[in-house]
PDB file of C-alpha atoms and ligand atoms in Angstrom:
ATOM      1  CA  UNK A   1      27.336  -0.398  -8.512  1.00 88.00           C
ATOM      2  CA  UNK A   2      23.535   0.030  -8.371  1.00 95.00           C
ATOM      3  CA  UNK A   3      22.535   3.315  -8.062  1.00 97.00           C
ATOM      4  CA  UNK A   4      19.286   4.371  -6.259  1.00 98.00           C
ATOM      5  CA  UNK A   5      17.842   7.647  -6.742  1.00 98.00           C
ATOM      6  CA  UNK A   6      15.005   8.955  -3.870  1.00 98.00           C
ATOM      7  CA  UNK A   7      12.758  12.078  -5.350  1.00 98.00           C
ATOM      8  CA  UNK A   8      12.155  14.527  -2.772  1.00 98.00           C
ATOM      9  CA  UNK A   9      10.813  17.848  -2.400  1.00 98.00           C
ATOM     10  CA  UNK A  10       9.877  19.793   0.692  1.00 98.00           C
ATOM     11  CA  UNK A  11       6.985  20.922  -0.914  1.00 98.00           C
ATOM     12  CA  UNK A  12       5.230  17.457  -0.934  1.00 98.00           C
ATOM     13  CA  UNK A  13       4.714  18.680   3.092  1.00 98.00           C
ATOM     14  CA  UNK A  14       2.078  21.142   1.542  1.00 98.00           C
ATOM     15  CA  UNK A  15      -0.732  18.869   0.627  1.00 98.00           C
ATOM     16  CA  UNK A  16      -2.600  19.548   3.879  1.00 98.00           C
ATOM     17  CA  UNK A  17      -4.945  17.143   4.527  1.00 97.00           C
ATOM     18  CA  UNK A  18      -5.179  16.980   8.242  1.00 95.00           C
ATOM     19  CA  UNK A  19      -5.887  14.304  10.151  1.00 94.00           C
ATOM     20  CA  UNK A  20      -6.751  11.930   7.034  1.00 96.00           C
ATOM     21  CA  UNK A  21      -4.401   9.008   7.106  1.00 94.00           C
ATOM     22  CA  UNK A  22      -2.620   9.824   4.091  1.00 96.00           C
ATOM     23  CA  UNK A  23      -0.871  13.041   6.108  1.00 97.00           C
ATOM     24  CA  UNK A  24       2.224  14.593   5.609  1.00 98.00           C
ATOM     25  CA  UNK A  25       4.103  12.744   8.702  1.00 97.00           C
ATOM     26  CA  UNK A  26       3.901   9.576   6.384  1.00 95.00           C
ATOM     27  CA  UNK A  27       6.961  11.173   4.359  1.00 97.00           C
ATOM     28  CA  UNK A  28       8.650  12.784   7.814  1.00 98.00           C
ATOM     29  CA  UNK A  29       8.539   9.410   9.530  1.00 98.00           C
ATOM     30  CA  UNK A  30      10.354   7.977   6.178  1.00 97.00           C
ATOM     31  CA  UNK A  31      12.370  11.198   5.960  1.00 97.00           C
ATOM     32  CA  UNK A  32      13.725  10.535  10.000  1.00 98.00           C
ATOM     33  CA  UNK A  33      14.489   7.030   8.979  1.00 97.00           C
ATOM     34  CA  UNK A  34      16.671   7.661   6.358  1.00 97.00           C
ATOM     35  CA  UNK A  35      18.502  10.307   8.463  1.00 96.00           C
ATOM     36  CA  UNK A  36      18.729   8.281  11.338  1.00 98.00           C
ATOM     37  CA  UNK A  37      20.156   5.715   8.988  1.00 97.00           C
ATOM     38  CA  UNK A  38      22.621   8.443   7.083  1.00 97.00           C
ATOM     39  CA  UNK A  39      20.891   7.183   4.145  1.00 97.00           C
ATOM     40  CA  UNK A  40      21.717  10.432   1.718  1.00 95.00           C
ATOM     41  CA  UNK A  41      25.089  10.103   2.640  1.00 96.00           C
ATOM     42  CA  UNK A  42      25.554   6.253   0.828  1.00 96.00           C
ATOM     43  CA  UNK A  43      27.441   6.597  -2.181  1.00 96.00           C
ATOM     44  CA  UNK A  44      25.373   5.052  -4.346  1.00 97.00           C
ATOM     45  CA  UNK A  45      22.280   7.348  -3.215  1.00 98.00           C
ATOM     46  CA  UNK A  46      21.515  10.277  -5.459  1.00 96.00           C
ATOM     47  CA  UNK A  47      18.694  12.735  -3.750  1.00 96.00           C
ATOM     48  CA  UNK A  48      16.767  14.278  -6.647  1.00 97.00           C
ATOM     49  CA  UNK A  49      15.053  17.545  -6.652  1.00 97.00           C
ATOM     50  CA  UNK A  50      12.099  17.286  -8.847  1.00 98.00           C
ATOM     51  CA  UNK A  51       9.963  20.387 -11.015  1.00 98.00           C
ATOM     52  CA  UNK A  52       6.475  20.196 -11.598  1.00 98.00           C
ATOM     53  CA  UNK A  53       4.843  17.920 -14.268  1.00 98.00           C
ATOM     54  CA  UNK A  54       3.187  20.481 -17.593  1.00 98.00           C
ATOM     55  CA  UNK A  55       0.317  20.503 -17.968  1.00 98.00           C
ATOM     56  CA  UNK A  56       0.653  18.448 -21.003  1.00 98.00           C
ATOM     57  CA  UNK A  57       2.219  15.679 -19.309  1.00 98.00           C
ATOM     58  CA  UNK A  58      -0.774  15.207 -16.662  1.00 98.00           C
ATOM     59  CA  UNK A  59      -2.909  15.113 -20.451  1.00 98.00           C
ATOM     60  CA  UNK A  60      -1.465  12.075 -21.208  1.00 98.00           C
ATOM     61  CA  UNK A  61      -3.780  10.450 -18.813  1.00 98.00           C
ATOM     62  CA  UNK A  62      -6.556  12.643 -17.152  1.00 98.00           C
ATOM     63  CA  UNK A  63      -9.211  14.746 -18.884  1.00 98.00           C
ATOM     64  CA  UNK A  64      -9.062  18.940 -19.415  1.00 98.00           C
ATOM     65  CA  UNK A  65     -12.182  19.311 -17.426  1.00 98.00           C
ATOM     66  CA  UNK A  66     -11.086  17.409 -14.218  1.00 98.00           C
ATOM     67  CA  UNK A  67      -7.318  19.029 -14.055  1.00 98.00           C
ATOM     68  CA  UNK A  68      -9.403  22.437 -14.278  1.00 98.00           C
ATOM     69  CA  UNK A  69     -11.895  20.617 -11.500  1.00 98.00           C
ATOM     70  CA  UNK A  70      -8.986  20.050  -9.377  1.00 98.00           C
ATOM     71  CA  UNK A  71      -6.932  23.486  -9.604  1.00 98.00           C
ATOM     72  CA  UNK A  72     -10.611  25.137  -8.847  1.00 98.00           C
ATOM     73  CA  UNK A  73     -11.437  22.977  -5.816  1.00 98.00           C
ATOM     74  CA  UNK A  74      -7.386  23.749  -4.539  1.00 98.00           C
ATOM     75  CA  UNK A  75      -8.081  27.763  -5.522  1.00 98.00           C
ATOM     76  CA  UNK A  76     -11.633  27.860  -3.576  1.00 98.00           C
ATOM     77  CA  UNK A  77      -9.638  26.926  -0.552  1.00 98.00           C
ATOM     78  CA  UNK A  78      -9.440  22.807  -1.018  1.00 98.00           C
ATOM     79  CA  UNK A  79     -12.051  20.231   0.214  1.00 97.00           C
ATOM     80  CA  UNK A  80     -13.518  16.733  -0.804  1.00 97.00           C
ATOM     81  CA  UNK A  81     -12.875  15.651  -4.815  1.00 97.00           C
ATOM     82  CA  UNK A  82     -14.505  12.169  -3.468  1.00 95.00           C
ATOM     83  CA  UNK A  83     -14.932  10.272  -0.520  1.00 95.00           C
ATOM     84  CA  UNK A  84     -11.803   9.688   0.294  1.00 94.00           C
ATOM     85  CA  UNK A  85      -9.617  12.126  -1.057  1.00 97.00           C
ATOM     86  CA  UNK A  86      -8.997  15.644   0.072  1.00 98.00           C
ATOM     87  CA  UNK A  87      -7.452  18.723  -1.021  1.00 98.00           C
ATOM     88  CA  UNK A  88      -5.698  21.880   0.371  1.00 98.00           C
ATOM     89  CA  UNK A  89      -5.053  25.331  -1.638  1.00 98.00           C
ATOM     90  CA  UNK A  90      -1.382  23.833  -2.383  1.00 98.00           C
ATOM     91  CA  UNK A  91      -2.608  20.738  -3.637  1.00 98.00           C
ATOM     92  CA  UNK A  92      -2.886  21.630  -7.205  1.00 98.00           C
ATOM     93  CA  UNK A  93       0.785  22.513  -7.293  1.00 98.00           C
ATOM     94  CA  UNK A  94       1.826  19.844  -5.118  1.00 98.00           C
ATOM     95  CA  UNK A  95       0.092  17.495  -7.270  1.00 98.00           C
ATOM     96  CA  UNK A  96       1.923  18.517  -9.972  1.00 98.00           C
ATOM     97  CA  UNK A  97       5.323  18.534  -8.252  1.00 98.00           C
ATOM     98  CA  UNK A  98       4.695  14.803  -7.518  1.00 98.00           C
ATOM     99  CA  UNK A  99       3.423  13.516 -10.844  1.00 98.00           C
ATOM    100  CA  UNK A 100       6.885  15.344 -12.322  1.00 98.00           C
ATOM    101  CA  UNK A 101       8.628  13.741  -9.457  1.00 98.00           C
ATOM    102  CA  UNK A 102       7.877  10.471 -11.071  1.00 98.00           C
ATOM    103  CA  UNK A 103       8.616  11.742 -14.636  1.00 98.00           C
ATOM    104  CA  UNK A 104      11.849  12.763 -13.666  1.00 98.00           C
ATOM    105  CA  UNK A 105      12.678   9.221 -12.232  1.00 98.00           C
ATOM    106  CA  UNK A 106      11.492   7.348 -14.805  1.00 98.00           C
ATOM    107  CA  UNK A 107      13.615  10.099 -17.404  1.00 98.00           C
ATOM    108  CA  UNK A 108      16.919   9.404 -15.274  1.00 98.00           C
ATOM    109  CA  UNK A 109      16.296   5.556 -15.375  1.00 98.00           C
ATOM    110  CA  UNK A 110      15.943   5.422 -19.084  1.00 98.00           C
ATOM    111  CA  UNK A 111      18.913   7.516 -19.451  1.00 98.00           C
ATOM    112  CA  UNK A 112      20.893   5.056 -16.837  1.00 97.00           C
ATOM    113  CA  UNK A 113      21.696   7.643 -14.657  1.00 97.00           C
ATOM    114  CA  UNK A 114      20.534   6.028 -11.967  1.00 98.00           C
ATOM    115  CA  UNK A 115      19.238   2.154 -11.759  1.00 98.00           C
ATOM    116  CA  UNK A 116      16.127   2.971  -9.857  1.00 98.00           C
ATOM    117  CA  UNK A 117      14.441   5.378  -7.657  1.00 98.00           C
ATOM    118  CA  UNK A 118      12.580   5.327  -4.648  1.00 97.00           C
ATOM    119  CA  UNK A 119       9.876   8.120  -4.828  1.00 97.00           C
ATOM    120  CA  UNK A 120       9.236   9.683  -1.806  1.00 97.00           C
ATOM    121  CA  UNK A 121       6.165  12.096  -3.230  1.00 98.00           C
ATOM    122  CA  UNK A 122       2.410  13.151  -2.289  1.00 98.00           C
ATOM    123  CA  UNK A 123      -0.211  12.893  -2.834  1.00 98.00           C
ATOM    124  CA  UNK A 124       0.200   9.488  -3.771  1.00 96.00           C
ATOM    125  CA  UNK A 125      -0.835   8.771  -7.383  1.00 96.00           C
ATOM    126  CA  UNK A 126      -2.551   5.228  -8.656  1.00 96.00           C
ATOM    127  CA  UNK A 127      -6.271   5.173  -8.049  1.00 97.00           C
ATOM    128  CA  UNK A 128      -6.836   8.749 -10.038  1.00 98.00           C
ATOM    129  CA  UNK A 129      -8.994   7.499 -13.010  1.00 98.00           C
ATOM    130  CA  UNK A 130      -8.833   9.542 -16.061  1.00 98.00           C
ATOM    131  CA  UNK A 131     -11.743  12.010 -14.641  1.00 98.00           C
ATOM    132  CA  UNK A 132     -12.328  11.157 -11.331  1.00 98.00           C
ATOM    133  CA  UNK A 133      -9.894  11.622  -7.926  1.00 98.00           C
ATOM    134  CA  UNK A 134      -9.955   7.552  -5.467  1.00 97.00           C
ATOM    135  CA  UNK A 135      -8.120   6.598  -2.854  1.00 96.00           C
ATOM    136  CA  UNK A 136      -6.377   9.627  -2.141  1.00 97.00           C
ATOM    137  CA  UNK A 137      -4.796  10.498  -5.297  1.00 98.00           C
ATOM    138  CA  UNK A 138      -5.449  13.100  -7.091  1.00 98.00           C
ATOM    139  CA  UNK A 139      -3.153  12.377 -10.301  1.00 98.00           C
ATOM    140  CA  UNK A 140      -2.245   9.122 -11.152  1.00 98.00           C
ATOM    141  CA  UNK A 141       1.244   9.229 -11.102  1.00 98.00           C
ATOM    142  CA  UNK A 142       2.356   6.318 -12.337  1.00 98.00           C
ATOM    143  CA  UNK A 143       0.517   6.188 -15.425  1.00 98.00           C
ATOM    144  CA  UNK A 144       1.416   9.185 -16.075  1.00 98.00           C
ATOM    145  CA  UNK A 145       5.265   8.495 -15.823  1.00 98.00           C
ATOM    146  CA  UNK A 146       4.359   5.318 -18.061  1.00 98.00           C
ATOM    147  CA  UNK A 147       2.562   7.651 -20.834  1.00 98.00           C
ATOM    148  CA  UNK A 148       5.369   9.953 -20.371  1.00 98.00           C
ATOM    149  CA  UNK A 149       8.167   7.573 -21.340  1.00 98.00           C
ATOM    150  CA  UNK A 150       6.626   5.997 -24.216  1.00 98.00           C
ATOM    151  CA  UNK A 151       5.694   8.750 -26.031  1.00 98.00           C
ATOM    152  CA  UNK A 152       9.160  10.525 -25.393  1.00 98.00           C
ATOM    153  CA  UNK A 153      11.885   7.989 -25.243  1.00 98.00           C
ATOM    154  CA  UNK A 154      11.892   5.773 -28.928  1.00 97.00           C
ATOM    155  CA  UNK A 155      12.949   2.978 -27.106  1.00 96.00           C
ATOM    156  CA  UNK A 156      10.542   2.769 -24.899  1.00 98.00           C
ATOM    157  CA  UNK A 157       7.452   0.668 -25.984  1.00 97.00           C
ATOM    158  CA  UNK A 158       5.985  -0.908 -23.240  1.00 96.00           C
ATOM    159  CA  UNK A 159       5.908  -0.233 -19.318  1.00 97.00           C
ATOM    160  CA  UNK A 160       5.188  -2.772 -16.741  1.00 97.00           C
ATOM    161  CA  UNK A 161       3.138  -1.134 -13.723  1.00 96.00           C
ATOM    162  CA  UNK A 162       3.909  -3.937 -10.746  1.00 95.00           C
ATOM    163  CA  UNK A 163       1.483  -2.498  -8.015  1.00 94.00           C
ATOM    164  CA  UNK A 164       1.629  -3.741  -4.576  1.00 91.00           C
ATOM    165  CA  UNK A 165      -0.554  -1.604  -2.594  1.00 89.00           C
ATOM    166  CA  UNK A 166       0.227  -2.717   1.115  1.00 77.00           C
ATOM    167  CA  UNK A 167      -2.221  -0.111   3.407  1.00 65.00           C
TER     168      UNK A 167
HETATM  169 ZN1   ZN B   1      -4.179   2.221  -2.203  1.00 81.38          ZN
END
């Protein structure tokens, strides 16, 4: 039996960022579907509760200076870290919360405690460059998670990052 875990945290609703597109009723609309569907209640279905990335972990991929950047902008009250990506005064924490989010399926997969996961965090996280916010994203997420598992599981060596990015 294949077992599926979705990350979810109520908290991901916090990243305000109004009317942009990438809004919080992106996860409610996916959140109605999957009650309306009784997904949680499918055996195989394991909802996961996530805790916030360290620090440390975010390291792995971005720079000191732009973490510091973004918990500033977030404590000043939120606003533009690019063109295209805005912040909130939960952001910051938010941000976190997703990046561990993906940790923490990533950890359970390697540990085959569940076969995959279906991440259902925010902001999103794969455009972040190592010093910069794009594309809404504010931490990258996935390479983070990637970073993450090779550097704490031995038998992890490579990670393959298959992006399809369908707007
Ligand atoms: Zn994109």
């Amino acid at each position: 039996m294949v077992k599926t875990g979705i990350i979810y945290h109520e908290d991901y609703l916090k990243h305000d960022t109004g009317d942009h597109v990438e809004n919080k009723k992106r996860l409610i609309a996916t959140l109605d579907l999957f009650n309306e569907y009784k997904i949680f209640e499918h055996p195989n279905i394991i909802k996961i509760s996530p805790n916030p990335a360290s620090i440390k972990e975010i390291q792995r991929v971005h720079k000191a200076f732009y973490i510091e950047k973004v918990r500033e902008k977030c404590l000043s009250g939120g606003g533009w870290l690019d063109a295209d990506t805005i912040v909130s005064p939960d952001s910051y924490n938010v941000a976190l919360l997703a990046a561990g989010g993906a940790i923490q399926a990533g950890e359970m997969a390697v540990k085959g405690k569940i076969d995959n996961a279906f991440c259902l965090i925010r902001p999103p996280g794969h455009h972040a460059g190592p010093g910069v916010a794009r594309g809404f994203c504010v931490f990258n997420n996935i390479a983070i998670v990637a970073k993450s598992l090779i550097a704490r599981f031995e038998e992890v060596n490579k990670v393959l990052i298959f992006d399809h990015d369908a707007h």
